[in-house]
């Protein structure tokens, strides 16, 4: 079976994507070591792949043993809710370090393995990567940057398939934090389920090899 490495696989959308790909792929569940990541690995019968996106040594150690990689899914991300005037430079640095620099560094480290497999890189972006929302200044900026990196990777590495997925709001812990910041009442029915977005990602990855899906936009109905 083809091999898929998924970042942020310990919970939420990352865990859901791993579950959706499990029937068709050998999984590498990447993330910071945690009981949550171990639980996903045990449930899916897949190995954990210790990875700290802010640590170059961790990225090098986690990638040097991979000669080929069919699918890389960038799902890890952080957000610090806050409007521009409420934000701090430290929050911007922390956001870009994970959401952009970490994704870039991991992709570069895995390029030889991806090239060898003529692989597929999937970037989980956000609606905020197309249209910024109030209260998500640094997050939106990082997602715009991630979008530009994905587009650059596509044109510079034509042997690879590169897809950016722009989901709307998803029922995750990050969403709960954002709603709490906004002062609203959390209603999971208003948001996409992680499983729904994960199935969209799995469908993209299953696209026949003569096609390349560049972008997918997914929004909650109603």
Tab-separated table of C-alpha atoms in Angstrom, residues 36-154:
chain	number	residue	atom	x	y	z
A	36	UNK	CA	-3.603	11.212	22.476
A	37	UNK	CA	-1.247	10.312	19.626
A	38	UNK	CA	-0.584	6.920	21.195
A	39	UNK	CA	-4.326	6.277	21.427
A	40	UNK	CA	-4.874	7.066	17.731
A	41	UNK	CA	-1.937	4.826	16.815
A	42	UNK	CA	-3.309	1.947	18.888
A	43	UNK	CA	-6.799	2.319	17.404
A	44	UNK	CA	-5.514	2.332	13.823
A	45	UNK	CA	-2.662	-0.125	14.298
A	46	UNK	CA	-0.200	2.430	12.943
A	47	UNK	CA	3.160	3.712	14.207
A	48	UNK	CA	3.601	7.101	15.786
A	49	UNK	CA	6.117	9.397	14.124
A	50	UNK	CA	7.550	11.778	16.760
A	51	UNK	CA	7.841	15.227	15.227
A	52	UNK	CA	8.275	18.761	16.526
A	53	UNK	CA	7.755	21.222	13.676
A	54	UNK	CA	9.625	24.007	15.462
A	55	UNK	CA	12.761	21.864	15.916
A	56	UNK	CA	14.983	21.348	12.832
A	57	UNK	CA	16.742	18.411	14.503
A	58	UNK	CA	13.404	16.674	15.075
A	59	UNK	CA	12.436	17.170	11.432
A	60	UNK	CA	15.770	15.807	10.218
A	61	UNK	CA	15.581	12.765	12.506
A	62	UNK	CA	12.010	11.955	11.494
A	63	UNK	CA	12.598	12.184	7.751
A	64	UNK	CA	16.053	10.759	7.063
A	65	UNK	CA	14.832	7.141	7.087
A	66	UNK	CA	12.161	7.682	4.417
A	67	UNK	CA	13.342	6.820	0.929
A	68	UNK	CA	9.900	7.198	-0.648
A	69	UNK	CA	6.678	8.843	0.501
A	70	UNK	CA	3.441	8.770	-1.461
A	71	UNK	CA	1.360	11.262	0.508
A	72	UNK	CA	2.209	14.086	2.906
A	73	UNK	CA	-0.731	15.755	4.658
A	74	UNK	CA	0.022	18.997	6.485
A	75	UNK	CA	-2.651	19.240	9.167
A	76	UNK	CA	-0.785	20.561	12.208
A	77	UNK	CA	-1.473	24.172	13.045
A	78	UNK	CA	-1.912	26.715	15.819
A	79	UNK	CA	-4.063	29.810	16.224
A	80	UNK	CA	-4.007	32.708	18.674
A	81	UNK	CA	-7.396	34.440	18.431
A	82	UNK	CA	-7.055	38.194	18.398
A	83	UNK	CA	-7.539	41.239	16.219
A	84	UNK	CA	-4.492	43.051	14.875
A	85	UNK	CA	-4.400	45.575	17.703
A	86	UNK	CA	-4.711	42.847	20.341
A	87	UNK	CA	-1.975	40.641	18.908
A	88	UNK	CA	1.684	40.506	19.816
A	89	UNK	CA	4.813	39.950	17.753
A	90	UNK	CA	5.490	36.823	19.809
A	91	UNK	CA	2.138	35.340	18.756
A	92	UNK	CA	2.871	36.114	15.109
A	93	UNK	CA	6.262	34.412	15.365
A	94	UNK	CA	4.795	31.353	17.069
A	95	UNK	CA	1.997	31.092	14.504
A	96	UNK	CA	4.299	31.355	11.503
A	97	UNK	CA	6.856	28.998	13.053
A	98	UNK	CA	4.361	26.128	13.091
A	99	UNK	CA	1.903	26.972	10.312
A	100	UNK	CA	4.413	28.108	7.704
A	101	UNK	CA	8.079	27.527	8.552
A	102	UNK	CA	7.425	24.089	10.030
A	103	UNK	CA	5.413	23.005	6.995
A	104	UNK	CA	8.071	24.361	4.638
A	105	UNK	CA	10.921	22.690	6.533
A	106	UNK	CA	9.165	19.320	6.621
A	107	UNK	CA	8.301	19.488	2.920
A	108	UNK	CA	11.870	20.357	1.977
A	109	UNK	CA	13.233	17.510	4.091
A	110	UNK	CA	10.834	15.074	2.429
A	111	UNK	CA	11.228	16.316	-1.153
A	112	UNK	CA	13.606	13.503	-2.190
A	113	UNK	CA	11.181	10.869	-0.869
A	114	UNK	CA	8.197	12.599	-2.480
A	115	UNK	CA	9.997	12.963	-5.803
A	116	UNK	CA	10.945	9.275	-5.762
A	117	UNK	CA	7.270	8.335	-5.390
A	118	UNK	CA	5.894	11.124	-7.613
A	119	UNK	CA	3.903	11.866	-4.500
A	120	UNK	CA	1.053	14.064	-3.373
A	121	UNK	CA	1.277	16.933	-0.858
A	122	UNK	CA	-1.970	18.087	0.753
A	123	UNK	CA	-2.099	21.343	2.691
A	124	UNK	CA	-5.013	21.780	5.096
A	125	UNK	CA	-5.532	25.508	4.868
A	126	UNK	CA	-8.621	27.407	6.060
A	127	UNK	CA	-11.342	29.725	4.905
A	128	UNK	CA	-9.148	32.336	6.611
A	129	UNK	CA	-6.535	31.612	3.941
A	130	UNK	CA	-8.864	33.108	1.333
A	131	UNK	CA	-10.830	35.736	3.265
A	132	UNK	CA	-9.569	36.938	6.666
A	133	UNK	CA	-12.090	36.951	9.501
A	134	UNK	CA	-12.109	39.418	12.405
A	135	UNK	CA	-10.122	38.109	15.339
A	136	UNK	CA	-7.783	35.851	13.361
A	137	UNK	CA	-5.054	38.244	12.246
A	138	UNK	CA	-1.888	36.156	12.627
A	139	UNK	CA	-3.656	32.912	11.723
A	140	UNK	CA	-5.085	34.329	8.499
A	141	UNK	CA	-1.727	35.777	7.499
A	142	UNK	CA	-0.025	32.429	8.076
A	143	UNK	CA	-2.627	30.643	5.964
A	144	UNK	CA	-2.179	33.119	3.101
A	145	UNK	CA	1.553	32.390	3.288
A	146	UNK	CA	0.903	28.640	3.320
A	147	UNK	CA	-1.277	29.051	0.243
A	148	UNK	CA	1.587	30.822	-1.561
A	149	UNK	CA	4.022	28.075	-0.598
A	150	UNK	CA	1.671	25.394	-1.928
A	151	UNK	CA	1.270	27.269	-5.208
A	152	UNK	CA	5.049	27.705	-5.496
A	153	UNK	CA	5.643	24.032	-4.772
A	154	UNK	CA	3.183	23.082	-7.508
